[in-house]
Amino acid sequence: MTRGFRFWGLVPAWVLMLGTLLIPLMIVAVVSVAQRGAYGGFEWAFTLEPYRQILFSVGWTDELEFDPKYLFIIGRTLVLAGATTLICMMLALPVAYVIATRTPRMKTVLIYLVTLPFWVSMIVRVYAWLIILGNDGFVGRIWHALGGQGTLLFTPGAMLVGMVYSYIPLMVLPVFAAIEKLDPALLEAGGDLYASRWTTARRVILPLTWPGLAAGSILVFVPALGTVLEPMLLGGGKQMMMGTLIQTQFGSARNWPFGAAIALVLMAMVVIVLILNARRAMRKEARS
């Protein structure tokens, strides 16, 4: 009876996953091998042209020519997502350590301040940086006062700032949870053995908080791969990433099969990252 209850108790979860995950994924996969319609959308005709378009374009003689423009977009996406993850790690570790070493009441206040941006719409937060980095904004004025030329907006740097700001709370929280579990005696032992603060952080704190850093990296890197608002607003549409490319193909370009193909490539990248992280966790568990 218990086994039957468990089976039927999981049915709602299976139905939810089927309707919100598997079926939409299958639809995207089917559209990715369909043919582009004459007036947009798609037509039911099996073809690998959407995937071929990622690497090749049709030349004047109707021959396929290697075209790396979409590879550049994929590479830019990987670089910016990786840089965002690395910067978030560097910033989150000291912030999480400070929070974890405060009094319980102060911890609550600081955690509230870290999660406070999530209470505001993402569009509002990105628009705020649009003003701050503008020529009349606080950072923009300082930039020109120091002799900087041009504008800070519509550059990869502006996109990177917006992405770090948007996703750093996702890094701080798991790192804080890992640091909070540290035994203070280990830090005291490092001091008793005349280890410097840097040595203690490198040899004690960092290895023990690595699970939190790994979890935070996944939480930051995965959504950073598909970000849309930062490239559109802070990048001005000049620095296209995979998220904006997908949005453009389903929107103004009306090339649904190619947009679906890019979406599946992005999903494959996410799955690879998750598999690598799972294998790393399994190897670590096996060693322990």
PDB file of C-alpha atoms in Angstrom:
ATOM      1  CA  MET A   1       0.000   0.000   0.000  1.00  0.00           C
ATOM      2  CA  THR A   2       2.867   2.338   0.806  1.00  0.00           C
ATOM      3  CA  ARG A   3       4.458   1.661  -2.580  1.00  0.00           C
ATOM      4  CA  GLY A   4       1.175   2.377  -4.366  1.00  0.00           C
ATOM      5  CA  PHE A   5       0.719   5.584  -2.398  1.00  0.00           C
ATOM      6  CA  ARG A   6       4.202   6.717  -3.405  1.00  0.00           C
ATOM      7  CA  PHE A   7       3.474   5.948  -7.058  1.00  0.00           C
ATOM      8  CA  TRP A   8       0.172   7.840  -7.193  1.00  0.00           C
ATOM      9  CA  GLY A   9       1.567  10.594  -4.996  1.00  0.00           C
ATOM     10  CA  LEU A  10       4.244  11.326  -7.618  1.00  0.00           C
ATOM     11  CA  VAL A  11       1.784  11.417 -10.516  1.00  0.00           C
ATOM     12  CA  PRO A  12       1.005  15.168 -10.122  1.00  0.00           C
ATOM     13  CA  ALA A  13       4.736  15.939 -10.235  1.00  0.00           C
ATOM     14  CA  TRP A  14       5.170  13.787 -13.343  1.00  0.00           C
ATOM     15  CA  VAL A  15       2.222  15.455 -15.057  1.00  0.00           C
ATOM     16  CA  LEU A  16       3.636  18.876 -14.196  1.00  0.00           C
ATOM     17  CA  MET A  17       7.068  17.982 -15.569  1.00  0.00           C
ATOM     18  CA  LEU A  18       5.502  16.476 -18.687  1.00  0.00           C
ATOM     19  CA  GLY A  19       3.367  19.539 -19.404  1.00  0.00           C
ATOM     20  CA  THR A  20       5.853  22.260 -18.504  1.00  0.00           C
ATOM     21  CA  LEU A  21       9.190  20.693 -19.441  1.00  0.00           C
ATOM     22  CA  LEU A  22       9.139  17.634 -21.680  1.00  0.00           C
ATOM     23  CA  ILE A  23       6.340  18.583 -24.091  1.00  0.00           C
ATOM     24  CA  PRO A  24       7.640  22.160 -24.681  1.00  0.00           C
ATOM     25  CA  LEU A  25      11.144  20.749 -25.165  1.00  0.00           C
ATOM     26  CA  MET A  26       9.848  18.259 -27.716  1.00  0.00           C
ATOM     27  CA  ILE A  27       8.014  21.039 -29.557  1.00  0.00           C
ATOM     28  CA  VAL A  28      11.191  23.131 -29.731  1.00  0.00           C
ATOM     29  CA  ALA A  29      13.140  20.087 -30.970  1.00  0.00           C
ATOM     30  CA  VAL A  30      10.572  19.415 -33.701  1.00  0.00           C
ATOM     31  CA  VAL A  31      10.511  23.073 -34.784  1.00  0.00           C
ATOM     32  CA  SER A  32      14.327  23.106 -34.959  1.00  0.00           C
ATOM     33  CA  VAL A  33      14.260  20.557 -37.789  1.00  0.00           C
ATOM     34  CA  ALA A  34      11.338  22.173 -39.622  1.00  0.00           C
ATOM     35  CA  GLN A  35      11.469  24.521 -42.577  1.00  0.00           C
ATOM     36  CA  ARG A  36      11.090  28.262 -42.322  1.00  0.00           C
ATOM     37  CA  GLY A  37       7.733  29.475 -43.577  1.00  0.00           C
ATOM     38  CA  ALA A  38       7.448  31.864 -46.480  1.00  0.00           C
ATOM     39  CA  TYR A  39       5.878  34.508 -44.227  1.00  0.00           C
ATOM     40  CA  GLY A  40       7.584  33.537 -40.996  1.00  0.00           C
ATOM     41  CA  GLY A  41       6.865  30.757 -38.564  1.00  0.00           C
ATOM     42  CA  PHE A  42       7.628  27.261 -39.864  1.00  0.00           C
ATOM     43  CA  GLU A  43       6.377  24.522 -42.138  1.00  0.00           C
ATOM     44  CA  TRP A  44       6.382  20.782 -41.391  1.00  0.00           C
ATOM     45  CA  ALA A  45       9.296  19.606 -43.515  1.00  0.00           C
ATOM     46  CA  PHE A  46      12.261  17.769 -42.024  1.00  0.00           C
ATOM     47  CA  THR A  47      15.573  19.561 -42.651  1.00  0.00           C
ATOM     48  CA  LEU A  48      18.847  20.198 -40.843  1.00  0.00           C
ATOM     49  CA  GLU A  49      19.209  23.621 -42.433  1.00  0.00           C
ATOM     50  CA  PRO A  50      18.643  25.503 -39.123  1.00  0.00           C
ATOM     51  CA  TYR A  51      21.622  23.694 -37.566  1.00  0.00           C
ATOM     52  CA  ARG A  52      23.692  24.045 -40.735  1.00  0.00           C
ATOM     53  CA  GLN A  53      23.040  27.787 -40.645  1.00  0.00           C
ATOM     54  CA  ILE A  54      24.968  28.049 -37.376  1.00  0.00           C
ATOM     55  CA  LEU A  55      28.211  27.183 -39.173  1.00  0.00           C
ATOM     56  CA  PHE A  56      27.594  27.811 -42.858  1.00  0.00           C
ATOM     57  CA  SER A  57      25.939  30.310 -45.172  1.00  0.00           C
ATOM     58  CA  VAL A  58      24.939  29.990 -48.815  1.00  0.00           C
ATOM     59  CA  GLY A  59      27.352  31.728 -51.192  1.00  0.00           C
ATOM     60  CA  TRP A  60      26.764  33.331 -54.556  1.00  0.00           C
ATOM     61  CA  THR A  61      27.117  29.996 -56.305  1.00  0.00           C
ATOM     62  CA  ASP A  62      24.685  28.272 -53.931  1.00  0.00           C
ATOM     63  CA  GLU A  63      27.597  26.515 -52.234  1.00  0.00           C
ATOM     64  CA  LEU A  64      27.987  26.324 -48.496  1.00  0.00           C
ATOM     65  CA  GLU A  65      30.631  28.667 -47.079  1.00  0.00           C
ATOM     66  CA  PHE A  66      31.924  28.603 -43.536  1.00  0.00           C
ATOM     67  CA  ASP A  67      30.528  31.585 -41.628  1.00  0.00           C
ATOM     68  CA  PRO A  68      31.781  32.059 -38.040  1.00  0.00           C
ATOM     69  CA  LYS A  69      29.494  34.954 -37.082  1.00  0.00           C
ATOM     70  CA  TYR A  70      27.235  32.808 -34.923  1.00  0.00           C
ATOM     71  CA  LEU A  71      30.248  31.088 -33.390  1.00  0.00           C
ATOM     72  CA  PHE A  72      31.443  34.534 -32.326  1.00  0.00           C
ATOM     73  CA  ILE A  73      28.094  35.102 -30.613  1.00  0.00           C
ATOM     74  CA  ILE A  74      28.352  31.749 -28.844  1.00  0.00           C
ATOM     75  CA  GLY A  75      31.941  32.532 -27.838  1.00  0.00           C
ATOM     76  CA  ARG A  76      30.971  35.995 -26.559  1.00  0.00           C
ATOM     77  CA  THR A  77      28.188  34.421 -24.529  1.00  0.00           C
ATOM     78  CA  LEU A  78      30.544  31.891 -22.951  1.00  0.00           C
ATOM     79  CA  VAL A  79      33.188  34.526 -22.180  1.00  0.00           C
ATOM     80  CA  LEU A  80      30.770  36.993 -20.584  1.00  0.00           C
ATOM     81  CA  ALA A  81      28.962  34.270 -18.635  1.00  0.00           C
ATOM     82  CA  GLY A  82      32.290  32.884 -17.421  1.00  0.00           C
ATOM     83  CA  ALA A  83      33.582  36.346 -16.492  1.00  0.00           C
ATOM     84  CA  THR A  84      30.344  37.067 -14.647  1.00  0.00           C
ATOM     85  CA  THR A  85      30.679  33.826 -12.684  1.00  0.00           C
ATOM     86  CA  LEU A  86      34.335  34.481 -11.814  1.00  0.00           C
ATOM     87  CA  ILE A  87      33.701  38.061 -10.664  1.00  0.00           C
ATOM     88  CA  CYS A  88      30.702  36.957  -8.619  1.00  0.00           C
ATOM     89  CA  MET A  89      32.873  34.318  -6.926  1.00  0.00           C
ATOM     90  CA  MET A  90      35.552  36.878  -6.069  1.00  0.00           C
ATOM     91  CA  LEU A  91      33.020  39.339  -4.670  1.00  0.00           C
ATOM     92  CA  ALA A  92      30.732  36.861  -2.940  1.00  0.00           C
ATOM     93  CA  LEU A  93      33.391  35.096  -0.868  1.00  0.00           C
ATOM     94  CA  PRO A  94      34.373  38.087   1.319  1.00  0.00           C
ATOM     95  CA  VAL A  95      30.774  39.324   1.491  1.00  0.00           C
ATOM     96  CA  ALA A  96      29.500  35.914   2.582  1.00  0.00           C
ATOM     97  CA  TYR A  97      32.323  35.612   5.135  1.00  0.00           C
ATOM     98  CA  VAL A  98      31.450  38.968   6.678  1.00  0.00           C
ATOM     99  CA  ILE A  99      27.773  38.012   6.883  1.00  0.00           C
ATOM    100  CA  ALA A 100      28.538  34.602   8.394  1.00  0.00           C
ATOM    101  CA  THR A 101      30.694  36.108  11.151  1.00  0.00           C
ATOM    102  CA  ARG A 102      28.110  38.653  12.343  1.00  0.00           C
ATOM    103  CA  THR A 103      25.614  38.272  15.168  1.00  0.00           C
ATOM    104  CA  PRO A 104      22.385  36.355  14.388  1.00  0.00           C
ATOM    105  CA  ARG A 105      20.360  39.558  14.276  1.00  0.00           C
ATOM    106  CA  MET A 106      22.851  41.270  11.970  1.00  0.00           C
ATOM    107  CA  LYS A 107      22.947  38.169   9.748  1.00  0.00           C
ATOM    108  CA  THR A 108      19.217  38.461   9.207  1.00  0.00           C
ATOM    109  CA  VAL A 109      19.521  42.123   8.265  1.00  0.00           C
ATOM    110  CA  LEU A 110      22.418  41.532   5.865  1.00  0.00           C
ATOM    111  CA  ILE A 111      20.754  38.540   4.176  1.00  0.00           C
ATOM    112  CA  TYR A 112      17.653  40.681   3.744  1.00  0.00           C
ATOM    113  CA  LEU A 113      19.767  43.381   2.062  1.00  0.00           C
ATOM    114  CA  VAL A 114      21.383  40.807  -0.249  1.00  0.00           C
ATOM    115  CA  THR A 115      18.003  39.437  -1.369  1.00  0.00           C
ATOM    116  CA  LEU A 116      16.327  42.855  -1.517  1.00  0.00           C
ATOM    117  CA  PRO A 117      17.069  43.407  -5.251  1.00  0.00           C
ATOM    118  CA  PHE A 118      14.972  40.333  -6.084  1.00  0.00           C
ATOM    119  CA  TRP A 119      11.946  42.229  -4.783  1.00  0.00           C
ATOM    120  CA  VAL A 120      12.305  44.662  -7.690  1.00  0.00           C
ATOM    121  CA  SER A 121      11.662  43.852 -11.342  1.00  0.00           C
ATOM    122  CA  MET A 122      14.736  42.912 -13.359  1.00  0.00           C
ATOM    123  CA  ILE A 123      13.840  45.530 -15.979  1.00  0.00           C
ATOM    124  CA  VAL A 124      13.807  48.293 -13.350  1.00  0.00           C
ATOM    125  CA  ARG A 125      17.199  47.203 -12.003  1.00  0.00           C
ATOM    126  CA  VAL A 126      18.799  47.100 -15.454  1.00  0.00           C
ATOM    127  CA  TYR A 127      17.296  50.482 -16.343  1.00  0.00           C
ATOM    128  CA  ALA A 128      18.837  51.856 -13.138  1.00  0.00           C
ATOM    129  CA  TRP A 129      22.277  50.900 -14.427  1.00  0.00           C
ATOM    130  CA  LEU A 130      21.354  52.472 -17.751  1.00  0.00           C
ATOM    131  CA  ILE A 131      21.028  55.771 -15.873  1.00  0.00           C
ATOM    132  CA  ILE A 132      24.039  55.245 -13.588  1.00  0.00           C
ATOM    133  CA  LEU A 133      26.419  54.438 -16.440  1.00  0.00           C
ATOM    134  CA  GLY A 134      25.024  57.141 -18.733  1.00  0.00           C
ATOM    135  CA  ASN A 135      26.886  60.369 -19.423  1.00  0.00           C
ATOM    136  CA  ASP A 136      24.719  62.190 -16.870  1.00  0.00           C
ATOM    137  CA  GLY A 137      24.834  59.395 -14.329  1.00  0.00           C
ATOM    138  CA  PHE A 138      26.999  59.129 -11.223  1.00  0.00           C
ATOM    139  CA  VAL A 139      29.540  56.695 -12.670  1.00  0.00           C
ATOM    140  CA  GLY A 140      29.448  58.397 -16.068  1.00  0.00           C
ATOM    141  CA  ARG A 141      30.306  61.771 -14.540  1.00  0.00           C
ATOM    142  CA  ILE A 142      33.228  60.272 -12.613  1.00  0.00           C
ATOM    143  CA  TRP A 143      34.429  58.574 -15.795  1.00  0.00           C
ATOM    144  CA  HIS A 144      34.520  61.876 -17.700  1.00  0.00           C
ATOM    145  CA  ALA A 145      36.038  63.718 -14.726  1.00  0.00           C
ATOM    146  CA  LEU A 146      38.948  61.253 -14.788  1.00  0.00           C
ATOM    147  CA  GLY A 147      39.502  61.990 -18.457  1.00  0.00           C
ATOM    148  CA  GLY A 148      37.603  59.073 -19.934  1.00  0.00           C
ATOM    149  CA  GLN A 149      36.383  59.410 -23.495  1.00  0.00           C
ATOM    150  CA  GLY A 150      33.064  58.287 -24.942  1.00  0.00           C
ATOM    151  CA  THR A 151      30.315  56.582 -23.017  1.00  0.00           C
ATOM    152  CA  LEU A 152      30.385  53.568 -20.741  1.00  0.00           C
ATOM    153  CA  LEU A 153      27.104  52.340 -22.154  1.00  0.00           C
ATOM    154  CA  PHE A 154      26.639  49.935 -25.055  1.00  0.00           C
ATOM    155  CA  THR A 155      29.918  48.149 -24.352  1.00  0.00           C
ATOM    156  CA  PRO A 156      30.780  44.632 -23.120  1.00  0.00           C
ATOM    157  CA  GLY A 157      31.904  46.235 -19.856  1.00  0.00           C
ATOM    158  CA  ALA A 158      28.465  47.723 -19.251  1.00  0.00           C
ATOM    159  CA  MET A 159      26.854  44.361 -19.961  1.00  0.00           C
ATOM    160  CA  LEU A 160      29.263  42.660 -17.562  1.00  0.00           C
ATOM    161  CA  VAL A 161      28.462  45.146 -14.787  1.00  0.00           C
ATOM    162  CA  GLY A 162      24.735  44.577 -15.236  1.00  0.00           C
ATOM    163  CA  MET A 163      25.103  40.794 -15.277  1.00  0.00           C
ATOM    164  CA  VAL A 164      27.265  40.748 -12.137  1.00  0.00           C
ATOM    165  CA  TYR A 165      24.790  42.970 -10.327  1.00  0.00           C
ATOM    166  CA  SER A 166      21.843  40.858 -11.432  1.00  0.00           C
ATOM    167  CA  TYR A 167      23.253  37.468 -10.452  1.00  0.00           C
ATOM    168  CA  ILE A 168      25.622  38.046  -7.528  1.00  0.00           C
ATOM    169  CA  PRO A 169      22.942  37.304  -4.878  1.00  0.00           C
ATOM    170  CA  LEU A 170      22.694  33.809  -6.370  1.00  0.00           C
ATOM    171  CA  MET A 171      26.374  33.368  -5.507  1.00  0.00           C
ATOM    172  CA  VAL A 172      26.351  34.999  -2.078  1.00  0.00           C
ATOM    173  CA  LEU A 173      23.610  32.826  -0.582  1.00  0.00           C
ATOM    174  CA  PRO A 174      25.116  29.343  -1.184  1.00  0.00           C
ATOM    175  CA  VAL A 175      28.600  30.575  -0.228  1.00  0.00           C
ATOM    176  CA  PHE A 176      27.183  32.052   2.977  1.00  0.00           C
ATOM    177  CA  ALA A 177      25.506  28.721   3.774  1.00  0.00           C
ATOM    178  CA  ALA A 178      28.843  26.916   3.282  1.00  0.00           C
ATOM    179  CA  ILE A 179      30.871  29.372   5.378  1.00  0.00           C
ATOM    180  CA  GLU A 180      28.316  29.344   8.176  1.00  0.00           C
ATOM    181  CA  LYS A 181      28.957  25.604   8.621  1.00  0.00           C
ATOM    182  CA  LEU A 182      32.709  26.112   9.114  1.00  0.00           C
ATOM    183  CA  ASP A 183      34.104  25.162  12.493  1.00  0.00           C
ATOM    184  CA  PRO A 184      35.654  28.318  14.035  1.00  0.00           C
ATOM    185  CA  ALA A 185      38.248  26.084  15.653  1.00  0.00           C
ATOM    186  CA  LEU A 186      39.783  25.444  12.226  1.00  0.00           C
ATOM    187  CA  LEU A 187      40.353  29.166  11.704  1.00  0.00           C
ATOM    188  CA  GLU A 188      41.799  29.491  15.201  1.00  0.00           C
ATOM    189  CA  ALA A 189      44.101  26.547  14.506  1.00  0.00           C
ATOM    190  CA  GLY A 190      45.400  28.311  11.415  1.00  0.00           C
ATOM    191  CA  GLY A 191      46.216  31.373  13.498  1.00  0.00           C
ATOM    192  CA  ASP A 192      47.899  29.241  16.177  1.00  0.00           C
ATOM    193  CA  LEU A 193      50.119  27.759  13.457  1.00  0.00           C
ATOM    194  CA  TYR A 194      51.167  31.295  12.413  1.00  0.00           C
ATOM    195  CA  ALA A 195      49.294  31.172   9.132  1.00  0.00           C
ATOM    196  CA  SER A 196      48.554  34.549   7.596  1.00  0.00           C
ATOM    197  CA  ARG A 197      45.017  35.594   6.732  1.00  0.00           C
ATOM    198  CA  TRP A 198      45.692  34.909   3.057  1.00  0.00           C
ATOM    199  CA  THR A 199      47.084  31.444   3.825  1.00  0.00           C
ATOM    200  CA  THR A 200      44.105  30.667   6.069  1.00  0.00           C
ATOM    201  CA  ALA A 201      41.708  31.766   3.365  1.00  0.00           C
ATOM    202  CA  ARG A 202      43.530  29.755   0.681  1.00  0.00           C
ATOM    203  CA  ARG A 203      44.235  26.574   2.647  1.00  0.00           C
ATOM    204  CA  VAL A 204      41.239  26.415   5.013  1.00  0.00           C
ATOM    205  CA  ILE A 205      38.296  28.594   4.010  1.00  0.00           C
ATOM    206  CA  LEU A 206      38.414  28.133   0.234  1.00  0.00           C
ATOM    207  CA  PRO A 207      38.586  24.297   0.159  1.00  0.00           C
ATOM    208  CA  LEU A 208      35.846  23.924   2.766  1.00  0.00           C
ATOM    209  CA  THR A 209      33.537  26.402   1.036  1.00  0.00           C
ATOM    210  CA  TRP A 210      34.112  24.978  -2.440  1.00  0.00           C
ATOM    211  CA  PRO A 211      30.737  23.136  -2.513  1.00  0.00           C
ATOM    212  CA  GLY A 212      28.980  26.467  -1.963  1.00  0.00           C
ATOM    213  CA  LEU A 213      31.122  28.132  -4.636  1.00  0.00           C
ATOM    214  CA  ALA A 214      30.368  25.304  -7.077  1.00  0.00           C
ATOM    215  CA  ALA A 215      26.625  25.549  -6.425  1.00  0.00           C
ATOM    216  CA  GLY A 216      26.725  29.335  -6.774  1.00  0.00           C
ATOM    217  CA  SER A 217      28.688  29.044 -10.010  1.00  0.00           C
ATOM    218  CA  ILE A 218      25.974  26.872 -11.519  1.00  0.00           C
ATOM    219  CA  LEU A 219      23.257  29.253 -10.327  1.00  0.00           C
ATOM    220  CA  VAL A 220      25.072  32.198 -11.937  1.00  0.00           C
ATOM    221  CA  PHE A 221      26.557  30.667 -15.088  1.00  0.00           C
ATOM    222  CA  VAL A 222      23.398  28.951 -16.341  1.00  0.00           C
ATOM    223  CA  PRO A 223      21.089  32.013 -16.360  1.00  0.00           C
ATOM    224  CA  ALA A 224      23.956  34.217 -17.572  1.00  0.00           C
ATOM    225  CA  LEU A 225      24.150  32.087 -20.729  1.00  0.00           C
ATOM    226  CA  GLY A 226      20.591  33.018 -21.677  1.00  0.00           C
ATOM    227  CA  THR A 227      20.441  36.591 -20.431  1.00  0.00           C
ATOM    228  CA  VAL A 228      18.491  39.005 -22.635  1.00  0.00           C
ATOM    229  CA  LEU A 229      17.938  42.332 -20.853  1.00  0.00           C
ATOM    230  CA  GLU A 230      21.589  43.256 -20.283  1.00  0.00           C
ATOM    231  CA  PRO A 231      22.639  42.834 -23.949  1.00  0.00           C
ATOM    232  CA  MET A 232      19.528  44.645 -25.179  1.00  0.00           C
ATOM    233  CA  LEU A 233      19.649  47.611 -22.784  1.00  0.00           C
ATOM    234  CA  LEU A 234      23.209  47.997 -21.521  1.00  0.00           C
ATOM    235  CA  GLY A 235      24.701  46.604 -24.724  1.00  0.00           C
ATOM    236  CA  GLY A 236      22.343  48.594 -26.906  1.00  0.00           C
ATOM    237  CA  GLY A 237      21.788  45.550 -29.103  1.00  0.00           C
ATOM    238  CA  LYS A 238      25.328  45.968 -30.483  1.00  0.00           C
ATOM    239  CA  GLN A 239      26.789  43.067 -28.526  1.00  0.00           C
ATOM    240  CA  MET A 240      24.463  40.180 -29.322  1.00  0.00           C
ATOM    241  CA  MET A 241      24.434  37.094 -27.119  1.00  0.00           C
ATOM    242  CA  MET A 242      22.617  33.800 -27.481  1.00  0.00           C
ATOM    243  CA  GLY A 243      19.590  34.985 -25.518  1.00  0.00           C
ATOM    244  CA  THR A 244      19.100  38.043 -27.703  1.00  0.00           C
ATOM    245  CA  LEU A 245      19.791  35.986 -30.815  1.00  0.00           C
ATOM    246  CA  ILE A 246      16.983  33.590 -29.904  1.00  0.00           C
ATOM    247  CA  GLN A 247      14.661  36.490 -29.097  1.00  0.00           C
ATOM    248  CA  THR A 248      15.455  38.127 -32.446  1.00  0.00           C
ATOM    249  CA  GLN A 249      14.857  34.953 -34.454  1.00  0.00           C
ATOM    250  CA  PHE A 250      11.478  34.330 -32.839  1.00  0.00           C
ATOM    251  CA  GLY A 251      10.618  38.040 -33.057  1.00  0.00           C
ATOM    252  CA  SER A 252      11.632  40.399 -35.832  1.00  0.00           C
ATOM    253  CA  ALA A 253      13.455  37.814 -37.993  1.00  0.00           C
ATOM    254  CA  ARG A 254      10.500  35.376 -37.807  1.00  0.00           C
ATOM    255  CA  ASN A 255      12.854  32.445 -38.339  1.00  0.00           C
ATOM    256  CA  TRP A 256      11.458  30.021 -35.797  1.00  0.00           C
ATOM    257  CA  PRO A 257      13.434  26.929 -36.846  1.00  0.00           C
ATOM    258  CA  PHE A 258      16.777  28.714 -36.512  1.00  0.00           C
ATOM    259  CA  GLY A 259      15.725  30.231 -33.202  1.00  0.00           C
ATOM    260  CA  ALA A 260      14.734  26.776 -31.948  1.00  0.00           C
ATOM    261  CA  ALA A 261      18.070  25.342 -33.114  1.00  0.00           C
ATOM    262  CA  ILE A 262      19.999  28.043 -31.226  1.00  0.00           C
ATOM    263  CA  ALA A 263      17.805  27.403 -28.172  1.00  0.00           C
ATOM    264  CA  LEU A 264      18.673  23.697 -28.250  1.00  0.00           C
ATOM    265  CA  VAL A 265      22.377  24.498 -28.606  1.00  0.00           C
ATOM    266  CA  LEU A 266      22.095  26.738 -25.559  1.00  0.00           C
ATOM    267  CA  MET A 267      20.266  24.001 -23.678  1.00  0.00           C
ATOM    268  CA  ALA A 268      22.979  21.504 -24.645  1.00  0.00           C
ATOM    269  CA  MET A 269      25.602  23.848 -23.185  1.00  0.00           C
ATOM    270  CA  VAL A 270      23.634  24.062 -19.948  1.00  0.00           C
ATOM    271  CA  VAL A 271      23.260  20.280 -19.776  1.00  0.00           C
ATOM    272  CA  ILE A 272      27.006  19.816 -20.315  1.00  0.00           C
ATOM    273  CA  VAL A 273      27.762  22.182 -17.433  1.00  0.00           C
ATOM    274  CA  LEU A 274      25.329  20.337 -15.169  1.00  0.00           C
ATOM    275  CA  ILE A 275      26.746  16.928 -16.130  1.00  0.00           C
ATOM    276  CA  LEU A 276      30.311  18.063 -15.442  1.00  0.00           C
ATOM    277  CA  ASN A 277      29.267  19.413 -12.064  1.00  0.00           C
ATOM    278  CA  ALA A 278      27.417  16.187 -11.226  1.00  0.00           C
ATOM    279  CA  ARG A 279      30.439  14.063 -12.199  1.00  0.00           C
ATOM    280  CA  ARG A 280      32.704  16.243 -10.077  1.00  0.00           C
ATOM    281  CA  ALA A 281      30.378  15.807  -7.097  1.00  0.00           C
ATOM    282  CA  MET A 282      30.218  12.030  -7.640  1.00  0.00           C
ATOM    283  CA  ARG A 283      34.021  11.734  -7.811  1.00  0.00           C
ATOM    284  CA  LYS A 284      34.380  13.786  -4.653  1.00  0.00           C
ATOM    285  CA  GLU A 285      31.806  11.634  -2.867  1.00  0.00           C
ATOM    286  CA  ALA A 286      33.563   8.464  -4.004  1.00  0.00           C
ATOM    287  CA  ARG A 287      36.894   9.694  -2.648  1.00  0.00           C
ATOM    288  CA  SER A 288      35.329  10.552   0.699  1.00  0.00           C
TER     289      SER A 288
END
